[in-house]
């Protein structure tokens, strides 16, 4: 039996965090104010609600901090030049500075573009990684070669370059166009194909589609073009990600295939392990119990020793 998607998130404290360039970032803090912090950063064309299962379950024991990326959800839309890996990294850093106490560290988990954000933050602010993070979780994400990884179609090897060109064109165009009413039905099946596995509960696909259509076209287009340009032919430097790192991937992920998660698990400097799940790109919805359980174990791994010492 599938657990129903929570209709309403737990009560939260709302913050408006000012990004370095002035863009207002919408953040929410759930759970006990004195709880150990778990920070959640969502994927492209999503918003805080994509973490509904995790927030509902974890906020009973932890202080869960989640925010909307620039151009997404209730955050502001920056100027056209306001989308880059540098902006994503600095936005996360601003949220951490605004929501954590001066010497407080957290478990930081990112899905898809959220995982890319964590990797970019660790490269740009590597001197802060051990000051702000006890551990991180990279969920259904990649560190590079984004366009060639997207599995839109199965084609022979000799046609892989054509597939890459088609993927690049679809990503660039589809990412930034306004969605007129008559096209919503057509986009629903495409979003479902890309975002979730064939056996996913329909509620997961509906939520992702709703979040997609609610994301401003400028935000969708700006982040999509940025990811294609930044990760189209190069890889992020993970050498700064020195805290314990959990990697979660999905066997049928079309956007960031399991090979990308395996590559991260091989190259990141302090990997705790690789968890491979069935299903598609949105494992935090499709297999929410497993993802939530892994995040809880990660938090316990850094908090239990402290509790044992103090007792």
mmCIF file of C-alpha atoms in Angstrom:
data_model
loop_
_atom_site.group_PDB
_atom_site.id
_atom_site.type_symbol
_atom_site.label_atom_id
_atom_site.label_comp_id
_atom_site.label_asym_id
_atom_site.label_seq_id
_atom_site.Cartn_x
_atom_site.Cartn_y
_atom_site.Cartn_z
ATOM 1 C CA UNK A 1 0.000 0.000 0.000
ATOM 2 C CA UNK A 2 1.374 3.404 -1.001
ATOM 3 C CA UNK A 3 1.511 6.094 1.661
ATOM 4 C CA UNK A 4 -0.586 9.058 0.506
ATOM 5 C CA UNK A 5 1.327 12.211 -0.327
ATOM 6 C CA UNK A 6 0.896 14.659 2.589
ATOM 7 C CA UNK A 7 -1.679 17.300 1.682
ATOM 8 C CA UNK A 8 -0.293 19.845 4.125
ATOM 9 C CA UNK A 9 3.238 20.308 5.399
ATOM 10 C CA UNK A 10 3.891 20.644 9.144
ATOM 11 C CA UNK A 11 3.848 24.149 10.661
ATOM 12 C CA UNK A 12 6.933 26.145 9.743
ATOM 13 C CA UNK A 13 8.792 29.346 10.414
ATOM 14 C CA UNK A 14 9.152 31.288 7.165
ATOM 15 C CA UNK A 15 12.262 33.281 6.322
ATOM 16 C CA UNK A 16 13.204 35.481 3.407
ATOM 17 C CA UNK A 17 16.942 35.062 2.854
ATOM 18 C CA UNK A 18 18.710 37.700 0.790
ATOM 19 C CA UNK A 19 21.051 36.226 -1.829
ATOM 20 C CA UNK A 20 24.383 37.874 -2.615
ATOM 21 C CA UNK A 21 22.870 39.569 -5.690
ATOM 22 C CA UNK A 22 19.765 40.644 -3.751
ATOM 23 C CA UNK A 23 17.406 37.913 -4.975
ATOM 24 C CA UNK A 24 14.984 36.965 -2.148
ATOM 25 C CA UNK A 25 15.092 33.251 -1.341
ATOM 26 C CA UNK A 26 12.086 31.644 0.326
ATOM 27 C CA UNK A 27 13.087 29.318 3.174
ATOM 28 C CA UNK A 28 11.093 27.422 5.772
ATOM 29 C CA UNK A 29 12.149 25.816 9.053
ATOM 30 C CA UNK A 30 10.100 22.844 10.286
ATOM 31 C CA UNK A 31 10.248 20.923 13.551
ATOM 32 C CA UNK A 32 11.734 21.771 16.954
ATOM 33 C CA UNK A 33 13.916 24.877 17.044
ATOM 34 C CA UNK A 34 16.486 23.044 19.166
ATOM 35 C CA UNK A 35 16.523 19.969 16.926
ATOM 36 C CA UNK A 36 19.536 18.852 14.947
ATOM 37 C CA UNK A 37 19.345 20.525 11.503
ATOM 38 C CA UNK A 38 18.798 18.718 8.212
ATOM 39 C CA UNK A 39 18.948 21.027 5.173
ATOM 40 C CA UNK A 40 17.095 20.024 1.981
ATOM 41 C CA UNK A 41 17.741 21.511 -1.459
ATOM 42 C CA UNK A 42 15.415 20.482 -4.292
ATOM 43 C CA UNK A 43 15.855 19.789 -7.999
ATOM 44 C CA UNK A 44 15.132 21.846 -11.092
ATOM 45 C CA UNK A 45 11.500 22.953 -11.639
ATOM 46 C CA UNK A 46 10.570 21.723 -8.174
ATOM 47 C CA UNK A 47 10.073 23.478 -4.833
ATOM 48 C CA UNK A 48 10.025 22.764 -1.101
ATOM 49 C CA UNK A 49 6.925 20.562 -1.473
ATOM 50 C CA UNK A 50 8.953 17.989 -3.438
ATOM 51 C CA UNK A 51 10.317 16.973 -0.018
ATOM 52 C CA UNK A 52 6.827 16.542 1.491
ATOM 53 C CA UNK A 53 7.387 12.981 2.713
ATOM 54 C CA UNK A 54 10.805 13.746 4.209
ATOM 55 C CA UNK A 55 9.714 16.985 5.887
ATOM 56 C CA UNK A 56 6.634 15.366 7.423
ATOM 57 C CA UNK A 57 8.560 12.384 8.784
ATOM 58 C CA UNK A 58 11.793 14.061 9.879
ATOM 59 C CA UNK A 59 10.327 17.239 11.400
ATOM 60 C CA UNK A 60 8.996 15.183 14.298
ATOM 61 C CA UNK A 61 12.568 14.810 15.578
ATOM 62 C CA UNK A 62 14.785 17.196 13.616
ATOM 63 C CA UNK A 63 14.875 20.834 12.586
ATOM 64 C CA UNK A 64 14.287 20.537 8.849
ATOM 65 C CA UNK A 65 15.359 23.512 6.742
ATOM 66 C CA UNK A 66 14.223 23.724 3.118
ATOM 67 C CA UNK A 67 14.329 26.520 0.564
ATOM 68 C CA UNK A 68 13.205 27.302 -2.968
ATOM 69 C CA UNK A 69 15.953 27.874 -5.522
ATOM 70 C CA UNK A 70 16.055 31.234 -7.288
ATOM 71 C CA UNK A 71 13.368 31.397 -9.962
ATOM 72 C CA UNK A 72 11.490 28.537 -8.295
ATOM 73 C CA UNK A 73 8.588 28.261 -5.874
ATOM 74 C CA UNK A 74 8.189 31.391 -3.760
ATOM 75 C CA UNK A 75 11.732 32.666 -4.274
ATOM 76 C CA UNK A 76 12.423 35.683 -6.442
ATOM 77 C CA UNK A 77 13.288 35.586 -10.124
ATOM 78 C CA UNK A 78 16.696 37.164 -10.754
ATOM 79 C CA UNK A 79 17.807 39.048 -13.813
ATOM 80 C CA UNK A 80 18.670 37.080 -16.947
ATOM 81 C CA UNK A 81 22.351 36.868 -15.984
ATOM 82 C CA UNK A 82 21.477 35.642 -12.482
ATOM 83 C CA UNK A 83 21.765 31.907 -13.147
ATOM 84 C CA UNK A 84 25.095 30.134 -12.660
ATOM 85 C CA UNK A 85 26.716 27.477 -10.512
ATOM 86 C CA UNK A 86 28.271 30.355 -8.588
ATOM 87 C CA UNK A 87 24.779 31.675 -7.789
ATOM 88 C CA UNK A 88 23.537 28.240 -6.701
ATOM 89 C CA UNK A 89 26.546 27.787 -4.423
ATOM 90 C CA UNK A 90 26.246 31.233 -2.866
ATOM 91 C CA UNK A 91 22.471 30.829 -2.396
ATOM 92 C CA UNK A 92 23.015 27.649 -0.383
ATOM 93 C CA UNK A 93 25.724 29.376 1.625
ATOM 94 C CA UNK A 94 23.382 32.298 2.379
ATOM 95 C CA UNK A 95 20.646 29.921 3.554
ATOM 96 C CA UNK A 96 23.094 28.085 5.810
ATOM 97 C CA UNK A 97 24.332 31.355 7.305
ATOM 98 C CA UNK A 98 20.776 32.587 7.871
ATOM 99 C CA UNK A 99 19.361 29.430 9.444
ATOM 100 C CA UNK A 100 22.233 27.836 11.378
ATOM 101 C CA UNK A 101 23.808 29.122 14.579
ATOM 102 C CA UNK A 102 27.386 30.496 14.259
ATOM 103 C CA UNK A 103 29.133 27.192 15.030
ATOM 104 C CA UNK A 104 26.354 24.799 14.038
ATOM 105 C CA UNK A 105 26.699 22.036 11.448
ATOM 106 C CA UNK A 106 24.003 20.109 9.579
ATOM 107 C CA UNK A 107 23.303 17.176 7.327
ATOM 108 C CA UNK A 108 22.786 18.698 3.874
ATOM 109 C CA UNK A 109 20.829 16.699 1.276
ATOM 110 C CA UNK A 110 20.275 17.644 -2.355
ATOM 111 C CA UNK A 111 18.194 16.096 -5.114
ATOM 112 C CA UNK A 112 19.202 16.527 -8.775
ATOM 113 C CA UNK A 113 20.069 20.235 -9.180
ATOM 114 C CA UNK A 114 20.141 20.379 -5.389
ATOM 115 C CA UNK A 115 22.957 17.827 -5.398
ATOM 116 C CA UNK A 116 24.774 19.876 -8.034
ATOM 117 C CA UNK A 117 24.305 22.884 -5.745
ATOM 118 C CA UNK A 118 25.985 21.063 -2.852
ATOM 119 C CA UNK A 119 28.888 20.004 -5.077
ATOM 120 C CA UNK A 120 29.300 23.568 -6.389
ATOM 121 C CA UNK A 121 29.159 24.916 -2.822
ATOM 122 C CA UNK A 122 31.854 22.487 -1.679
ATOM 123 C CA UNK A 123 34.113 23.609 -4.538
ATOM 124 C CA UNK A 124 33.570 27.343 -4.054
ATOM 125 C CA UNK A 125 33.394 27.379 -0.235
ATOM 126 C CA UNK A 126 35.589 24.412 0.602
ATOM 127 C CA UNK A 127 36.900 26.226 3.667
ATOM 128 C CA UNK A 128 33.328 26.190 5.036
ATOM 129 C CA UNK A 129 32.485 22.547 4.353
ATOM 130 C CA UNK A 130 33.672 21.206 7.715
ATOM 131 C CA UNK A 131 32.329 24.290 9.492
ATOM 132 C CA UNK A 132 28.789 23.868 8.188
ATOM 133 C CA UNK A 133 28.321 20.202 7.209
ATOM 134 C CA UNK A 134 28.582 17.041 9.289
ATOM 135 C CA UNK A 135 27.614 14.967 6.257
ATOM 136 C CA UNK A 136 25.886 15.306 2.886
ATOM 137 C CA UNK A 137 23.554 13.204 0.746
ATOM 138 C CA UNK A 138 23.623 13.458 -3.055
ATOM 139 C CA UNK A 139 20.360 12.073 -4.439
ATOM 140 C CA UNK A 140 19.710 11.328 -8.129
ATOM 141 C CA UNK A 141 22.296 13.808 -9.286
ATOM 142 C CA UNK A 142 25.377 14.217 -11.466
ATOM 143 C CA UNK A 143 28.600 16.162 -11.578
ATOM 144 C CA UNK A 144 28.879 16.593 -15.338
ATOM 145 C CA UNK A 145 28.302 15.458 -18.921
ATOM 146 C CA UNK A 146 24.648 16.211 -18.342
ATOM 147 C CA UNK A 147 23.381 16.257 -21.919
ATOM 148 C CA UNK A 148 24.904 12.944 -22.990
ATOM 149 C CA UNK A 149 23.536 11.271 -19.863
ATOM 150 C CA UNK A 150 19.879 12.118 -20.500
ATOM 151 C CA UNK A 151 18.168 8.956 -21.747
ATOM 152 C CA UNK A 152 15.316 10.206 -23.891
ATOM 153 C CA UNK A 153 15.579 7.434 -26.459
ATOM 154 C CA UNK A 154 17.466 4.173 -26.909
ATOM 155 C CA UNK A 155 19.628 4.549 -30.001
ATOM 156 C CA UNK A 156 22.616 2.671 -31.459
ATOM 157 C CA UNK A 157 26.036 3.852 -30.347
ATOM 158 C CA UNK A 158 26.842 5.429 -33.701
ATOM 159 C CA UNK A 159 23.864 7.757 -33.277
ATOM 160 C CA UNK A 160 24.728 8.896 -29.752
ATOM 161 C CA UNK A 161 25.854 12.319 -30.968
ATOM 162 C CA UNK A 162 22.482 12.829 -32.652
ATOM 163 C CA UNK A 163 20.760 11.840 -29.422
ATOM 164 C CA UNK A 164 22.866 14.391 -27.548
ATOM 165 C CA UNK A 165 21.918 17.128 -30.010
ATOM 166 C CA UNK A 166 18.248 16.210 -29.706
ATOM 167 C CA UNK A 167 18.475 16.170 -25.898
ATOM 168 C CA UNK A 168 20.231 19.546 -25.858
ATOM 169 C CA UNK A 169 17.592 21.083 -28.134
ATOM 170 C CA UNK A 170 14.702 19.665 -26.113
ATOM 171 C CA UNK A 171 16.234 20.716 -22.796
ATOM 172 C CA UNK A 172 16.939 24.249 -23.980
ATOM 173 C CA UNK A 173 13.589 24.855 -25.647
ATOM 174 C CA UNK A 174 11.322 22.933 -23.289
ATOM 175 C CA UNK A 175 13.032 24.386 -20.263
ATOM 176 C CA UNK A 176 12.191 28.009 -20.919
ATOM 177 C CA UNK A 177 8.938 28.296 -22.833
ATOM 178 C CA UNK A 178 5.692 29.396 -21.169
ATOM 179 C CA UNK A 179 3.239 26.483 -21.020
ATOM 180 C CA UNK A 180 -0.147 27.445 -22.516
ATOM 181 C CA UNK A 181 -3.232 25.742 -21.141
ATOM 182 C CA UNK A 182 -3.831 23.357 -24.081
ATOM 183 C CA UNK A 183 -0.235 22.067 -23.815
ATOM 184 C CA UNK A 184 -0.500 21.051 -20.163
ATOM 185 C CA UNK A 185 -1.884 17.599 -20.967
ATOM 186 C CA UNK A 186 0.934 16.924 -23.423
ATOM 187 C CA UNK A 187 3.593 18.040 -20.979
ATOM 188 C CA UNK A 188 2.178 15.820 -18.259
ATOM 189 C CA UNK A 189 3.155 12.582 -20.035
ATOM 190 C CA UNK A 190 6.610 13.919 -20.955
ATOM 191 C CA UNK A 191 7.323 15.093 -17.401
ATOM 192 C CA UNK A 192 6.155 11.720 -16.059
ATOM 193 C CA UNK A 193 8.467 9.876 -18.474
ATOM 194 C CA UNK A 194 11.482 11.960 -17.459
ATOM 195 C CA UNK A 195 10.834 12.366 -13.735
ATOM 196 C CA UNK A 196 9.472 9.075 -12.406
ATOM 197 C CA UNK A 197 9.664 5.373 -13.131
ATOM 198 C CA UNK A 198 6.920 3.435 -14.848
ATOM 199 C CA UNK A 199 5.748 1.876 -11.577
ATOM 200 C CA UNK A 200 5.597 5.143 -9.611
ATOM 201 C CA UNK A 201 2.390 6.114 -7.871
ATOM 202 C CA UNK A 202 0.487 8.614 -10.053
ATOM 203 C CA UNK A 203 0.554 11.177 -7.224
ATOM 204 C CA UNK A 204 4.328 11.540 -7.636
ATOM 205 C CA UNK A 205 4.043 12.368 -11.328
ATOM 206 C CA UNK A 206 1.169 14.785 -10.656
ATOM 207 C CA UNK A 207 3.136 16.667 -8.008
ATOM 208 C CA UNK A 208 6.224 16.995 -10.196
ATOM 209 C CA UNK A 209 4.106 18.211 -13.108
ATOM 210 C CA UNK A 210 2.306 20.718 -10.894
ATOM 211 C CA UNK A 211 5.614 22.064 -9.604
ATOM 212 C CA UNK A 212 6.958 22.245 -13.151
ATOM 213 C CA UNK A 213 4.015 24.280 -14.420
ATOM 214 C CA UNK A 214 4.153 26.541 -11.351
ATOM 215 C CA UNK A 215 7.828 27.354 -11.920
ATOM 216 C CA UNK A 216 8.305 30.643 -13.744
ATOM 217 C CA UNK A 217 9.416 30.182 -17.357
ATOM 218 C CA UNK A 218 12.383 32.457 -16.649
ATOM 219 C CA UNK A 219 13.435 30.239 -13.750
ATOM 220 C CA UNK A 220 13.027 27.033 -15.745
ATOM 221 C CA UNK A 221 14.872 28.410 -18.733
ATOM 222 C CA UNK A 222 17.604 30.156 -16.759
ATOM 223 C CA UNK A 223 18.509 27.112 -14.686
ATOM 224 C CA UNK A 224 18.187 24.692 -17.596
ATOM 225 C CA UNK A 225 20.497 26.703 -19.850
ATOM 226 C CA UNK A 226 22.932 27.173 -16.983
ATOM 227 C CA UNK A 227 23.128 23.440 -16.276
ATOM 228 C CA UNK A 228 23.541 22.551 -19.944
ATOM 229 C CA UNK A 229 26.265 25.151 -20.452
ATOM 230 C CA UNK A 230 28.071 24.449 -17.169
ATOM 231 C CA UNK A 231 27.886 20.659 -17.143
ATOM 232 C CA UNK A 232 27.597 19.863 -20.828
ATOM 233 C CA UNK A 233 31.222 18.878 -21.281
ATOM 234 C CA UNK A 234 32.976 19.172 -17.919
ATOM 235 C CA UNK A 235 32.719 17.788 -14.413
ATOM 236 C CA UNK A 236 32.444 19.504 -11.064
ATOM 237 C CA UNK A 237 35.429 19.298 -8.744
ATOM 238 C CA UNK A 238 34.510 17.152 -5.735
ATOM 239 C CA UNK A 239 37.817 17.382 -3.886
ATOM 240 C CA UNK A 240 36.340 19.905 -1.451
ATOM 241 C CA UNK A 241 33.523 17.556 -0.457
ATOM 242 C CA UNK A 242 35.536 15.987 2.350
ATOM 243 C CA UNK A 243 32.732 15.269 4.845
ATOM 244 C CA UNK A 244 31.018 11.845 4.863
ATOM 245 C CA UNK A 245 28.954 11.588 1.687
ATOM 246 C CA UNK A 246 26.011 9.298 0.968
ATOM 247 C CA UNK A 247 25.077 8.748 -2.678
ATOM 248 C CA UNK A 248 21.587 7.610 -3.715
ATOM 249 C CA UNK A 249 20.711 6.719 -7.316
ATOM 250 C CA UNK A 250 17.902 4.974 -9.185
ATOM 251 C CA UNK A 251 18.131 2.145 -11.692
ATOM 252 C CA UNK A 252 15.687 3.662 -14.198
ATOM 253 C CA UNK A 253 16.578 7.333 -13.814
ATOM 254 C CA UNK A 254 16.385 8.942 -17.261
ATOM 255 C CA UNK A 255 17.739 12.376 -16.293
ATOM 256 C CA UNK A 256 20.711 11.413 -14.123
ATOM 257 C CA UNK A 257 21.232 7.699 -14.809
ATOM 258 C CA UNK A 258 22.588 5.343 -12.181
ATOM 259 C CA UNK A 259 25.983 5.515 -13.909
ATOM 260 C CA UNK A 260 26.251 9.134 -12.734
ATOM 261 C CA UNK A 261 25.656 8.123 -9.106
ATOM 262 C CA UNK A 262 28.192 5.312 -9.423
ATOM 263 C CA UNK A 263 30.730 7.764 -10.821
ATOM 264 C CA UNK A 264 30.231 10.090 -7.846
ATOM 265 C CA UNK A 265 30.614 7.149 -5.457
ATOM 266 C CA UNK A 266 33.937 6.301 -7.122
ATOM 267 C CA UNK A 267 35.358 9.826 -7.183
ATOM 268 C CA UNK A 268 34.094 11.723 -4.126
ATOM 269 C CA UNK A 269 36.771 11.754 -1.406
ATOM 270 C CA UNK A 270 34.735 10.500 1.591
ATOM 271 C CA UNK A 271 31.896 8.276 0.405
ATOM 272 C CA UNK A 272 29.939 6.366 3.051
ATOM 273 C CA UNK A 273 28.168 4.245 0.482
ATOM 274 C CA UNK A 274 26.019 4.046 -2.633
ATOM 275 C CA UNK A 275 22.334 3.159 -2.301
ATOM 276 C CA UNK A 276 20.760 1.951 -5.556
ATOM 277 C CA UNK A 277 16.972 2.070 -5.666
ATOM 278 C CA UNK A 278 14.477 0.934 -8.294
ATOM 279 C CA UNK A 279 12.407 3.550 -10.078
ATOM 280 C CA UNK A 280 13.060 6.876 -11.743
ATOM 281 C CA UNK A 281 14.532 10.292 -11.067
ATOM 282 C CA UNK A 282 12.450 11.360 -8.055
ATOM 283 C CA UNK A 283 13.362 8.717 -5.502
ATOM 284 C CA UNK A 284 12.387 10.998 -2.586
ATOM 285 C CA UNK A 285 8.774 10.581 -3.817
ATOM 286 C CA UNK A 286 8.847 7.149 -5.449
ATOM 287 C CA UNK A 287 10.713 5.440 -2.604
ATOM 288 C CA UNK A 288 10.242 7.969 0.144
ATOM 289 C CA UNK A 289 10.537 5.498 3.012
ATOM 290 C CA UNK A 290 13.988 4.386 1.880
ATOM 291 C CA UNK A 291 15.232 7.945 1.240
ATOM 292 C CA UNK A 292 13.832 9.238 4.529
ATOM 293 C CA UNK A 293 15.329 6.279 6.354
ATOM 294 C CA UNK A 294 18.747 6.918 4.838
ATOM 295 C CA UNK A 295 18.623 10.590 5.829
ATOM 296 C CA UNK A 296 17.602 9.634 9.362
ATOM 297 C CA UNK A 297 20.482 7.150 9.599
ATOM 298 C CA UNK A 298 22.857 9.805 8.302
ATOM 299 C CA UNK A 299 21.692 12.276 10.954
ATOM 300 C CA UNK A 300 21.895 9.625 13.661
ATOM 301 C CA UNK A 301 25.437 8.735 12.609
ATOM 302 C CA UNK A 302 26.608 12.246 13.530
ATOM 303 C CA UNK A 303 24.324 12.916 16.503
ATOM 304 C CA UNK A 304 24.378 9.624 18.416
ATOM 305 C CA UNK A 305 28.103 9.801 19.251
ATOM 306 C CA UNK A 306 27.496 13.255 20.745
ATOM 307 C CA UNK A 307 24.562 11.976 22.814
ATOM 308 C CA UNK A 308 26.589 8.992 24.022
ATOM 309 C CA UNK A 309 29.524 11.172 25.040
ATOM 310 C CA UNK A 310 27.291 13.628 26.919
ATOM 311 C CA UNK A 311 25.593 10.790 28.791
#
